[in-house]
CSV table of N, CA and C in Angstrom, one decimal:
chain,number,residue,atom,x,y,z
Q,7,MET,N,0.8,-1.2,0.5
Q,7,MET,CA,0.7,0.0,0.1
Q,7,MET,C,1.0,1.5,-0.2
Q,8,THR,N,0.2,2.0,-0.8
Q,8,THR,CA,1.2,3.3,-0.5
Q,8,THR,C,0.4,4.8,0.2
Q,9,ASP,N,1.3,5.5,0.3
Q,9,ASP,CA,0.5,7.1,0.8
Q,9,ASP,C,0.3,8.1,0.1
Q,10,GLU,N,0.6,7.6,-1.2
Q,10,GLU,CA,1.1,8.7,-1.9
Q,10,GLU,C,0.1,9.5,-2.2
Q,11,PHE,N,-1.6,9.1,-1.4
Q,11,PHE,CA,-3.0,9.9,-1.6
Q,11,PHE,C,-3.4,10.8,-0.3
Q,12,ALA,N,-2.0,10.5,0.3
Q,12,ALA,CA,-2.3,11.2,1.8
Q,12,ALA,C,-2.8,13.0,1.8
Q,13,PRO,N,-3.3,13.6,2.5
Q,13,PRO,CA,-4.0,14.6,2.5
Q,13,PRO,C,-2.6,15.5,2.8
Q,14,ARG,N,-2.1,16.8,2.2
Q,14,ARG,CA,-1.6,17.3,2.1
Q,14,ARG,C,-1.4,18.8,3.2
Q,15,THR,N,-1.2,18.9,4.3
Q,15,THR,CA,-1.4,20.6,5.1
Q,15,THR,C,-0.3,21.3,4.3
Q,16,ALA,N,0.6,21.6,3.9
Q,16,ALA,CA,1.7,22.5,3.1
Q,16,ALA,C,2.1,21.7,1.7
Q,17,ALA,N,2.3,23.0,1.3
Q,17,ALA,CA,3.0,23.1,-0.3
Q,17,ALA,C,4.8,22.6,-0.6
Q,18,PRO,N,4.7,21.6,-0.9
Q,18,PRO,CA,6.1,21.7,-1.1
Q,18,PRO,C,6.7,22.0,-2.6
Q,19,ASP,N,7.8,23.2,-2.2
Q,19,ASP,CA,8.4,23.2,-3.5
Q,19,ASP,C,7.5,24.1,-4.1
Q,20,GLY,N,6.0,24.5,-4.1
Q,20,GLY,CA,5.7,25.9,-4.2
Q,20,GLY,C,4.1,24.7,-5.8
Q,21,ILE,N,4.2,23.6,-5.2
Q,21,ILE,CA,3.2,22.5,-5.7
Q,21,ILE,C,1.6,22.9,-4.7
Q,22,ALA,N,1.0,22.9,-5.2
Q,22,ALA,CA,-0.3,23.3,-4.6
Q,22,ALA,C,-0.7,22.0,-4.0
Q,23,PRO,N,-1.1,22.0,-2.8
Q,23,PRO,CA,-1.4,20.9,-2.2
Q,23,PRO,C,-2.9,20.1,-2.4
Q,24,ARG,N,-2.5,19.2,-2.8
Q,24,ARG,CA,-3.9,18.8,-2.8
Q,24,ARG,C,-5.4,19.1,-1.4
Q,25,PRO,N,-6.4,18.6,-2.2
Q,25,PRO,CA,-7.7,18.9,-1.1
Q,25,PRO,C,-7.4,17.8,-0.4
Q,26,ALA,N,-7.9,17.5,0.8
Q,26,ALA,CA,-7.7,16.8,2.0
Q,26,ALA,C,-8.7,16.0,2.1
Q,27,THR,N,-8.6,14.5,1.9
Q,27,THR,CA,-9.5,13.4,2.1
Q,27,THR,C,-10.1,14.2,2.8
Q,28,PRO,N,-11.6,13.0,3.2
Q,28,PRO,CA,-12.6,12.6,3.8
Q,28,PRO,C,-12.4,12.6,5.9
Q,29,ASP,N,-13.0,13.4,6.6
Q,29,ASP,CA,-11.6,12.8,8.3
Q,29,ASP,C,-12.1,11.0,7.8
Q,30,GLY,N,-11.3,10.1,8.5
Q,30,GLY,CA,-11.4,8.3,7.6
Q,30,GLY,C,-11.7,8.4,7.4
Q,31,ILE,N,-11.1,8.9,6.3
Q,31,ILE,CA,-11.2,8.5,4.3
Q,31,ILE,C,-9.4,8.1,4.3
Q,32,ALA,N,-8.9,7.0,3.7
Q,32,ALA,CA,-7.6,6.6,3.2
Q,32,ALA,C,-7.9,6.7,1.6
Q,33,LEU,N,-6.8,7.4,0.8
Q,33,LEU,CA,-6.9,6.7,-0.3
Q,33,LEU,C,-5.3,6.3,-0.8
Q,34,ARG,N,-5.6,5.0,-1.9
Q,34,ARG,CA,-4.4,4.8,-2.3
Q,34,ARG,C,-5.0,3.7,-3.2
Q,35,THR,N,-3.5,3.2,-3.9
Q,35,THR,CA,-4.1,2.8,-5.0
Q,35,THR,C,-4.1,0.9,-4.4
Q,36,ALA,N,-5.2,0.1,-5.8
Q,36,ALA,CA,-5.8,-0.8,-5.6
Q,36,ALA,C,-4.4,-2.0,-5.7
Q,37,THR,N,-4.9,-3.1,-5.2
Q,37,THR,CA,-4.0,-4.2,-5.2
Q,37,THR,C,-4.9,-5.3,-6.0
Q,38,PRO,N,-3.8,-6.7,-6.8
Q,38,PRO,CA,-4.8,-7.5,-7.6
Q,38,PRO,C,-6.0,-7.9,-6.2
Q,39,ASP,N,-5.2,-8.2,-5.5
Q,39,ASP,CA,-6.1,-9.3,-4.1
Q,39,ASP,C,-7.6,-8.7,-3.9
Q,40,GLU,N,-7.8,-7.7,-4.5
Q,40,GLU,CA,-9.3,-6.8,-4.4
Q,40,GLU,C,-10.1,-6.6,-5.5
Q,41,ILE,N,-9.1,-7.2,-7.0
Q,41,ILE,CA,-10.6,-7.5,-7.5
Q,41,ILE,C,-12.0,-7.6,-7.2
Q,42,PRO,N,-11.9,-8.7,-6.6
Q,42,PRO,CA,-13.5,-9.0,-6.1
Q,42,PRO,C,-14.3,-8.1,-5.5
Q,43,ALA,N,-13.6,-7.2,-4.4
Q,43,ALA,CA,-14.2,-5.8,-4.1
Q,43,ALA,C,-14.3,-5.2,-5.2
Q,44,LEU,N,-13.3,-5.1,-6.3
Q,44,LEU,CA,-13.8,-4.2,-6.7
Q,44,LEU,C,-15.0,-4.0,-6.7
Q,45,LEU,N,-14.9,-5.8,-8.2
Q,45,LEU,CA,-15.8,-6.1,-9.0
Q,45,LEU,C,-17.6,-5.4,-7.8
Q,46,ALA,N,-17.4,-6.3,-6.8
Q,46,ALA,CA,-18.6,-6.0,-6.2
Q,46,ALA,C,-19.1,-4.4,-5.9
Q,47,LEU,N,-18.2,-3.6,-5.3
Q,47,LEU,CA,-18.9,-2.0,-5.2
Q,47,LEU,C,-19.1,-2.1,-6.8
Q,48,TRP,N,-18.6,-1.6,-7.8
Q,48,TRP,CA,-18.8,-1.8,-9.3
Q,48,TRP,C,-20.7,-2.1,-9.6
Q,49,ALA,N,-21.1,-3.2,-8.9
Q,49,ALA,CA,-22.2,-3.6,-9.4
Q,49,ALA,C,-23.3,-2.7,-8.7
Q,50,ARG,N,-22.9,-2.5,-7.4
Q,50,ARG,CA,-23.8,-2.2,-6.6
Q,50,ARG,C,-23.4,-0.2,-6.9
Q,51,ALA,N,-22.9,0.1,-7.3
Q,51,ALA,CA,-22.4,1.1,-6.6
Q,51,ALA,C,-22.6,2.2,-8.6
Q,52,ALA,N,-22.2,1.4,-9.7
Q,52,ALA,CA,-21.9,2.0,-10.9
Q,52,ALA,C,-23.1,1.6,-11.3
Q,53,LYS,N,-23.3,2.6,-12.4
Q,53,LYS,CA,-24.9,2.8,-13.8
Q,53,LYS,C,-24.3,2.3,-14.6
Q,54,GLY,N,-24.8,0.9,-14.6
Q,54,GLY,CA,-24.0,0.1,-16.5
Q,54,GLY,C,-22.7,-0.7,-16.0
Q,55,ALA,N,-22.6,-2.0,-17.0
Q,55,ALA,CA,-21.5,-2.6,-17.4
Q,55,ALA,C,-20.6,-2.3,-18.0
Q,56,SER,N,-19.6,-3.4,-18.1
Q,56,SER,CA,-18.2,-2.4,-19.2
Q,56,SER,C,-17.5,-4.0,-19.3
Q,57,ILE,N,-17.3,-4.6,-20.5
Q,57,ILE,CA,-17.5,-5.6,-21.5
Q,57,ILE,C,-16.1,-6.1,-20.2
Q,58,THR,N,-15.1,-4.8,-20.3
Q,58,THR,CA,-13.9,-5.0,-18.4
Q,58,THR,C,-13.9,-5.5,-17.8
Q,59,ASP,N,-15.6,-5.6,-16.9
Q,59,ASP,CA,-15.8,-5.5,-15.4
Q,59,ASP,C,-16.0,-7.0,-15.0
Q,60,ASP,N,-14.6,-7.8,-15.0
Q,60,ASP,CA,-14.4,-9.2,-14.9
Q,60,ASP,C,-12.9,-9.3,-14.2
Q,61,ALA,N,-12.7,-9.8,-13.8
Q,61,ALA,CA,-11.2,-10.3,-12.7
Q,61,ALA,C,-9.9,-9.9,-13.8
Q,62,PRO,N,-10.4,-11.1,-15.2
Q,62,PRO,CA,-9.2,-10.6,-15.7
Q,62,PRO,C,-9.4,-9.0,-16.5
Q,63,GLY,N,-10.5,-8.8,-16.6
Q,63,GLY,CA,-10.4,-7.5,-17.0
Q,63,GLY,C,-9.2,-6.3,-16.7
Q,64,VAL,N,-10.2,-6.5,-14.7
Q,64,VAL,CA,-9.1,-5.7,-13.7
Q,64,VAL,C,-7.6,-5.9,-13.9
Q,65,ALA,N,-8.0,-7.3,-13.6
Q,65,ALA,CA,-6.0,-8.0,-13.7
Q,65,ALA,C,-5.1,-7.5,-14.9
Q,66,ALA,N,-5.7,-7.0,-16.0
Q,66,ALA,CA,-4.7,-6.6,-17.1
Q,66,ALA,C,-4.5,-5.4,-17.1
Q,67,LEU,N,-5.5,-4.5,-16.4
Q,67,LEU,CA,-5.4,-3.3,-16.4
Q,67,LEU,C,-4.5,-3.5,-15.1
Q,68,LEU,N,-4.5,-3.2,-13.6
Q,68,LEU,CA,-3.8,-3.4,-13.2
Q,68,LEU,C,-1.7,-3.9,-13.1
Q,69,ALA,N,-2.2,-4.8,-14.2
Q,69,ALA,CA,-0.9,-5.0,-14.7
Q,69,ALA,C,-0.6,-4.5,-15.7
Q,70,ARG,N,-0.9,-3.9,-15.8
Q,70,ARG,CA,0.0,-2.5,-17.2
Q,70,ARG,C,-0.1,-1.3,-16.4
Q,71,ASP,N,-0.8,-1.0,-16.1
Q,71,ASP,CA,-0.6,0.2,-15.1
Q,71,ASP,C,-0.6,-0.4,-13.5
Q,72,PRO,N,-0.3,-0.6,-12.7
Q,72,PRO,CA,-0.4,-0.7,-11.2
Q,72,PRO,C,-0.9,0.3,-10.6
Q,73,GLU,N,-0.6,2.4,-11.0
Q,73,GLU,CA,-1.2,2.9,-10.2
Q,73,GLU,C,-2.3,3.1,-10.8
Q,74,CYS,N,-2.8,3.3,-11.0
Q,74,CYS,CA,-4.0,3.7,-12.2
Q,74,CYS,C,-5.1,3.5,-11.1
Q,75,LEU,N,-5.3,2.6,-10.3
Q,75,LEU,CA,-6.6,2.6,-10.2
Q,75,LEU,C,-6.7,3.0,-8.5
Q,76,ILE,N,-7.4,3.7,-8.4
Q,76,ILE,CA,-6.8,4.5,-7.0
Q,76,ILE,C,-8.8,4.4,-5.8
Q,77,VAL,N,-8.1,3.7,-4.8
Q,77,VAL,CA,-9.4,3.0,-3.9
Q,77,VAL,C,-9.6,4.4,-2.8
Q,78,ALA,N,-10.7,4.5,-2.2
Q,78,ALA,CA,-10.7,4.7,-0.7
Q,78,ALA,C,-11.5,4.2,-0.3
Q,79,THR,N,-11.0,3.7,1.2
Q,79,THR,CA,-10.8,2.6,2.2
Q,79,THR,C,-11.4,3.7,3.6
Q,80,PRO,N,-11.9,3.2,4.6
Q,80,PRO,CA,-11.9,3.8,6.0
Q,80,PRO,C,-10.9,3.5,6.2
Q,81,VAL,N,-9.8,4.6,7.3
Q,81,VAL,CA,-9.1,4.6,8.2
Q,81,VAL,C,-8.9,3.9,8.9
Q,82,GLY,N,-7.9,2.6,9.3
Q,82,GLY,CA,-8.2,1.6,9.9
Q,82,GLY,C,-8.6,0.0,9.1
Q,83,ASP,N,-8.9,0.1,8.3
Q,83,ASP,CA,-9.9,-0.8,8.0
Q,83,ASP,C,-10.0,-1.4,6.6
Q,84,PRO,N,-8.5,-0.9,6.0
Q,84,PRO,CA,-8.2,-1.1,4.2
Q,84,PRO,C,-8.7,-1.9,3.3
Q,85,THR,N,-9.3,-3.3,3.5
Q,85,THR,CA,-10.1,-3.9,3.0
Q,85,THR,C,-11.5,-3.6,2.7
Q,86,ALA,N,-12.5,-2.5,3.5
Q,86,ALA,CA,-13.1,-2.5,3.2
Q,86,ALA,C,-13.8,-1.7,2.5
Q,87,VAL,N,-13.5,-1.6,1.1
Q,87,VAL,CA,-13.3,-0.2,-0.2
Q,87,VAL,C,-14.6,0.1,-0.8
Q,88,LEU,N,-15.0,1.5,-0.2
Q,88,LEU,CA,-15.7,3.0,-0.3
Q,88,LEU,C,-15.8,2.8,-2.1
Q,89,GLY,N,-15.2,2.7,-2.6
Q,89,GLY,CA,-14.9,4.1,-3.4
Q,89,GLY,C,-13.6,3.8,-4.3
Q,90,THR,N,-14.1,3.6,-5.8
Q,90,THR,CA,-12.5,3.1,-6.9
Q,90,THR,C,-12.6,4.7,-7.9
Q,91,VAL,N,-11.3,5.1,-8.5
Q,91,VAL,CA,-11.6,6.1,-10.0
Q,91,VAL,C,-10.6,5.5,-10.6
Q,92,ILE,N,-10.8,4.9,-12.0
Q,92,ILE,CA,-9.5,4.8,-12.8
Q,92,ILE,C,-8.6,5.7,-13.4
Q,93,ALA,N,-7.4,6.1,-13.1
Q,93,ALA,CA,-6.7,7.5,-13.9
Q,93,ALA,C,-6.1,6.8,-14.6
Q,94,GLY,N,-6.5,6.8,-15.8
Q,94,GLY,CA,-5.4,6.4,-16.8
Q,94,GLY,C,-4.7,6.6,-17.4
Q,95,TRP,N,-3.6,6.7,-18.4
Q,95,TRP,CA,-2.8,8.1,-18.7
Q,95,TRP,C,-1.9,6.8,-19.5
Q,96,ASP,N,-2.1,7.5,-20.7
Q,96,ASP,CA,-2.2,6.5,-22.5
Q,96,ASP,C,-0.7,7.5,-22.6
Q,97,GLY,N,-0.5,8.5,-22.6
Q,97,GLY,CA,1.3,9.0,-22.2
Q,97,GLY,C,0.8,10.0,-23.3
Q,98,TRP,N,-0.7,9.9,-23.7
Q,98,TRP,CA,-1.1,10.9,-25.0
Q,98,TRP,C,-2.0,11.7,-24.4
Q,99,ARG,N,-2.8,11.2,-23.2
Q,99,ARG,CA,-4.5,11.4,-23.0
Q,99,ARG,C,-4.5,10.5,-21.8
Q,100,CYS,N,-5.6,11.4,-20.9
Q,100,CYS,CA,-6.0,11.5,-19.2
Q,100,CYS,C,-7.5,11.0,-19.5
Q,101,HIS,N,-8.0,9.7,-19.3
Q,101,HIS,CA,-8.8,9.4,-19.7
Q,101,HIS,C,-9.4,9.0,-17.7
Q,102,LEU,N,-10.4,8.9,-17.6
Q,102,LEU,CA,-11.2,8.3,-15.8
Q,102,LEU,C,-11.6,8.2,-16.5
Q,103,TYR,N,-12.5,6.4,-15.2
Q,103,TYR,CA,-13.3,5.1,-15.6
Q,103,TYR,C,-13.3,5.4,-14.5
Q,104,ARG,N,-14.9,4.7,-13.7
Q,104,ARG,CA,-15.8,3.6,-13.1
Q,104,ARG,C,-14.7,4.7,-11.7
Q,105,LEU,N,-16.0,6.5,-11.7
Q,105,LEU,CA,-15.2,7.1,-9.8
Q,105,LEU,C,-17.3,6.7,-10.1
Q,106,ALA,N,-17.1,5.8,-8.4
Q,106,ALA,CA,-18.2,4.9,-8.0
Q,106,ALA,C,-18.2,5.7,-6.0
Q,107,VAL,N,-18.6,5.2,-5.6
Q,107,VAL,CA,-18.5,5.5,-4.1
Q,107,VAL,C,-19.8,4.4,-4.0
Q,108,ASP,N,-19.7,3.7,-2.8
Q,108,ASP,CA,-20.5,3.1,-2.4
Q,108,ASP,C,-21.4,4.0,-2.0
Q,109,PRO,N,-23.2,3.6,-2.2
Q,109,PRO,CA,-24.2,4.2,-1.8
Q,109,PRO,C,-24.7,5.0,-0.6
Q,110,ASP,N,-23.4,4.1,0.4
Q,110,ASP,CA,-24.3,4.6,1.5
Q,110,ASP,C,-23.4,5.4,2.6
Q,111,HIS,N,-22.4,5.2,1.5
Q,111,HIS,CA,-21.0,6.5,1.7
Q,111,HIS,C,-20.7,7.1,1.3
Q,112,ARG,N,-22.6,8.1,0.4
Q,112,ARG,CA,-22.4,8.9,-0.7
Q,112,ARG,C,-22.3,10.6,0.6
Q,113,ARG,N,-21.9,11.7,-0.6
Q,113,ARG,CA,-22.4,12.9,0.0
Q,113,ARG,C,-21.3,12.9,1.5
Q,114,ARG,N,-20.3,12.5,1.1
Q,114,ARG,CA,-19.3,12.1,2.4
Q,114,ARG,C,-17.8,13.6,1.1
Q,115,GLY,N,-17.7,13.4,0.2
Q,115,GLY,CA,-17.0,14.5,-0.4
Q,115,GLY,C,-15.4,13.2,-1.2
Q,116,ILE,N,-15.8,11.8,-0.8
Q,116,ILE,CA,-15.1,10.3,-1.4
Q,116,ILE,C,-14.5,10.5,-2.7
Q,117,GLY,N,-15.8,10.8,-3.7
Q,117,GLY,CA,-15.9,11.1,-4.7
Q,117,GLY,C,-14.6,12.6,-5.5
Q,118,ALA,N,-15.2,13.8,-4.8
Q,118,ALA,CA,-14.2,14.8,-4.8
Q,118,ALA,C,-12.7,14.4,-4.8
Q,119,ALA,N,-12.5,14.0,-3.5
Q,119,ALA,CA,-11.1,13.0,-2.7
Q,119,ALA,C,-10.5,12.3,-4.2
Q,120,LEU,N,-11.4,11.1,-4.7
Q,120,LEU,CA,-10.9,10.4,-6.1
Q,120,LEU,C,-10.9,11.4,-7.1
Q,121,LEU,N,-11.2,12.0,-7.0
Q,121,LEU,CA,-11.4,13.1,-8.5
Q,121,LEU,C,-10.1,13.6,-8.3
Q,122,ALA,N,-9.3,14.5,-6.8
Q,122,ALA,CA,-8.3,15.3,-7.4
Q,122,ALA,C,-7.0,14.2,-7.2
Q,123,ALA,N,-7.3,13.3,-6.1
Q,123,ALA,CA,-5.9,12.0,-6.1
Q,123,ALA,C,-5.8,11.6,-7.6
Q,124,ALA,N,-7.0,11.3,-8.8
Q,124,ALA,CA,-6.9,11.1,-10.0
Q,124,ALA,C,-6.0,12.2,-10.8
Q,125,GLU,N,-6.4,13.4,-10.1
Q,125,GLU,CA,-6.1,14.4,-11.1
Q,125,GLU,C,-4.9,15.1,-10.7
Q,126,ALA,N,-4.1,14.9,-9.5
Q,126,ALA,CA,-2.6,14.9,-9.6
Q,126,ALA,C,-2.3,14.3,-10.2
Q,127,ARG,N,-2.2,13.0,-10.0
Q,127,ARG,CA,-2.0,11.8,-10.8
Q,127,ARG,C,-1.4,12.4,-11.8
Q,128,PHE,N,-2.2,12.8,-12.9
Q,128,PHE,CA,-2.5,13.1,-14.5
Q,128,PHE,C,-1.4,13.9,-14.7
Q,129,ALA,N,-1.4,14.8,-13.9
Q,129,ALA,CA,-0.4,16.8,-13.5
Q,129,ALA,C,1.0,16.0,-13.2
Q,130,ALA,N,0.6,15.0,-12.2
Q,130,ALA,CA,2.5,14.7,-12.1
Q,130,ALA,C,3.2,14.0,-13.7
Q,131,LEU,N,2.3,13.5,-14.0
Q,131,LEU,CA,2.7,12.4,-15.5
Q,131,LEU,C,2.5,13.0,-16.7
Q,132,GLY,N,2.0,14.9,-16.4
Q,132,GLY,CA,2.6,15.7,-17.7
Q,132,GLY,C,0.8,15.7,-18.5
Q,133,GLY,N,-0.1,15.2,-17.8
Q,133,GLY,CA,-1.7,14.9,-19.2
Q,133,GLY,C,-1.5,16.9,-18.8
Q,134,ARG,N,-2.5,16.8,-19.8
Q,134,ARG,CA,-2.8,18.3,-20.1
Q,134,ARG,C,-4.2,18.6,-19.8
Q,135,ARG,N,-5.4,17.7,-19.8
Q,135,ARG,CA,-6.8,17.7,-19.7
Q,135,ARG,C,-7.8,16.3,-19.9
Q,136,ALA,N,-8.3,16.2,-19.0
Q,136,ALA,CA,-8.7,14.7,-18.0
Q,136,ALA,C,-10.6,14.6,-18.9
Q,137,ASP,N,-10.4,13.2,-19.6
Q,137,ASP,CA,-12.0,12.9,-19.8
Q,137,ASP,C,-12.3,12.0,-19.1
Q,138,ALA,N,-14.0,11.9,-19.2
Q,138,ALA,CA,-14.4,10.9,-18.3
Q,138,ALA,C,-15.3,10.4,-18.8
Q,139,MET,N,-15.5,9.1,-19.3
Q,139,MET,CA,-16.7,8.7,-19.8
Q,139,MET,C,-17.9,8.1,-18.6
Q,140,VAL,N,-18.9,8.9,-19.5
Q,140,VAL,CA,-20.6,8.8,-18.6
Q,140,VAL,C,-21.2,8.5,-19.7
Q,141,LEU,N,-21.9,7.7,-18.9
Q,141,LEU,CA,-23.4,7.6,-19.9
Q,141,LEU,C,-24.3,8.8,-19.8
Q,142,ASP,N,-24.9,8.9,-20.9
Q,142,ASP,CA,-26.5,9.3,-21.3
Q,142,ASP,C,-26.7,10.3,-20.0
Q,143,ASP,N,-27.2,9.0,-19.4
Q,143,ASP,CA,-28.2,8.7,-18.8
Q,143,ASP,C,-28.6,8.5,-16.9
Q,144,ASN,N,-27.4,8.8,-17.3
Q,144,ASN,CA,-26.5,8.3,-15.1
Q,144,ASN,C,-26.3,10.2,-15.1
Q,145,ALA,N,-28.0,10.3,-14.3
Q,145,ALA,CA,-28.1,12.0,-13.7
Q,145,ALA,C,-27.7,12.1,-13.0
Q,146,LEU,N,-27.2,11.4,-11.7
Q,146,LEU,CA,-26.3,11.1,-11.1
Q,146,LEU,C,-24.8,11.9,-11.0
Q,147,GLY,N,-24.1,11.2,-12.0
Q,147,GLY,CA,-22.8,11.2,-12.8
Q,147,GLY,C,-22.6,12.3,-12.6
Q,148,HIS,N,-24.1,13.2,-13.7
Q,148,HIS,CA,-24.0,14.0,-14.9
Q,148,HIS,C,-23.5,15.5,-13.9
Q,149,ARG,N,-24.5,15.2,-12.0
Q,149,ARG,CA,-24.0,15.7,-11.0
Q,149,ARG,C,-23.0,16.3,-11.1
Q,150,THR,N,-22.6,14.9,-10.7
Q,150,THR,CA,-20.9,14.8,-9.8
Q,150,THR,C,-19.6,15.5,-10.7
Q,151,TRP,N,-20.6,15.4,-11.9
Q,151,TRP,CA,-18.7,15.5,-13.1
Q,151,TRP,C,-19.1,17.4,-13.2
Q,152,GLU,N,-20.2,17.4,-12.8
Q,152,GLU,CA,-20.0,18.9,-13.0
Q,152,GLU,C,-19.6,19.8,-12.0
Q,153,ALA,N,-20.1,19.2,-10.9
Q,153,ALA,CA,-19.6,19.9,-9.4
Q,153,ALA,C,-18.2,19.8,-9.9
Q,154,ALA,N,-17.4,18.7,-9.9
Q,154,ALA,CA,-16.3,19.0,-9.9
Q,154,ALA,C,-15.5,19.1,-11.6
Q,155,GLY,N,-16.5,20.1,-12.1
Q,155,GLY,CA,-16.0,21.2,-13.3
Q,155,GLY,C,-15.6,19.9,-14.5
Q,156,TYR,N,-16.2,19.4,-14.7
Q,156,TYR,CA,-16.3,18.7,-15.9
Q,156,TYR,C,-17.5,19.1,-16.7
Q,157,ARG,N,-17.2,18.8,-18.2
Q,157,ARG,CA,-19.0,19.6,-18.6
Q,157,ARG,C,-18.2,18.6,-20.6
Q,158,PRO,N,-19.6,18.5,-20.7
Q,158,PRO,CA,-19.6,17.8,-22.0
Q,158,PRO,C,-18.9,17.9,-22.7
Q,159,GLU,N,-18.7,17.3,-24.1
Q,159,GLU,CA,-18.0,18.4,-25.8
Q,159,GLU,C,-19.2,17.3,-26.5
Q,160,PRO,N,-20.5,18.4,-26.6
Q,160,PRO,CA,-21.3,17.4,-28.2
Q,160,PRO,C,-21.0,18.0,-28.8
Q,161,GLN,N,-19.2,18.2,-29.6
Q,161,GLN,CA,-19.3,17.6,-30.8
Q,161,GLN,C,-18.7,16.3,-30.8
Q,162,TRP,N,-18.5,15.7,-29.6
Q,162,TRP,CA,-17.5,14.5,-29.7
Q,162,TRP,C,-18.8,13.3,-30.0
Q,163,SER,N,-19.0,12.2,-31.1
Q,163,SER,CA,-19.4,10.6,-30.1
Q,163,SER,C,-18.3,9.4,-29.9
Q,164,ARG,N,-18.8,8.9,-29.0
Q,164,ARG,CA,-17.9,7.6,-28.8
Q,164,ARG,C,-18.1,6.9,-29.6
Q,165,TRP,N,-17.0,5.8,-30.3
Q,165,TRP,CA,-17.3,5.2,-31.4
Q,165,TRP,C,-16.9,3.4,-30.9
Q,166,VAL,N,-17.0,2.7,-31.0
Q,166,VAL,CA,-16.4,1.7,-30.4
Q,166,VAL,C,-17.1,0.3,-31.1
Q,167,LYS,N,-15.9,-0.4,-31.2
Q,167,LYS,CA,-15.7,-2.0,-31.9
Q,167,LYS,C,-15.7,-3.1,-30.6
Q,168,PRO,N,-16.4,-4.0,-30.2
Q,168,PRO,CA,-15.7,-5.0,-29.3
Q,168,PRO,C,-15.1,-6.0,-30.5
Q,169,LEU,N,-13.3,-5.8,-29.6
Q,169,LEU,CA,-12.6,-6.9,-30.7
Q,169,LEU,C,-12.7,-8.7,-30.0
Q,170,THR,N,-13.7,-8.1,-28.8
Q,170,THR,CA,-14.0,-9.9,-28.5
Q,170,THR,C,-15.5,-10.3,-28.8
Q,171,ALA,N,-15.8,-11.4,-28.5
Q,171,ALA,CA,-17.1,-11.9,-29.6
Q,171,ALA,C,-18.6,-12.0,-27.5
């Protein structure tokens, strides 16, 4: 486990501090042994499912970029996953996926803290703009992303082609 997402109280070397995480919440990167807990959280907290929402898909993600999946847990109980965000960086663009917070723990600032950690990761990697995949009919998601300063770009459409049957 890492403490790279621990709240900062002072800005080192002129870098703006990250917003503090909510009281009693710790942020860290996910580990492969948490894959079942991550999938369970997404099943109850996220709207919609993806073709990669399975153990092999998440394992491949973590094998390729072990720092990309950020989890929120209660301080003192690192096994209880309360929220997630995937902060994918391909060397060109910053992509956000699977921002999800356990329904019993919403409205506590966990989602905002996860996004702040993802954005700090992107900035450290040299990213200049983050984009998020949000379902058109996900009204709660729209409010969350808008509150965080994100806006839809209506001139873009997502084009997809499944590569597996």
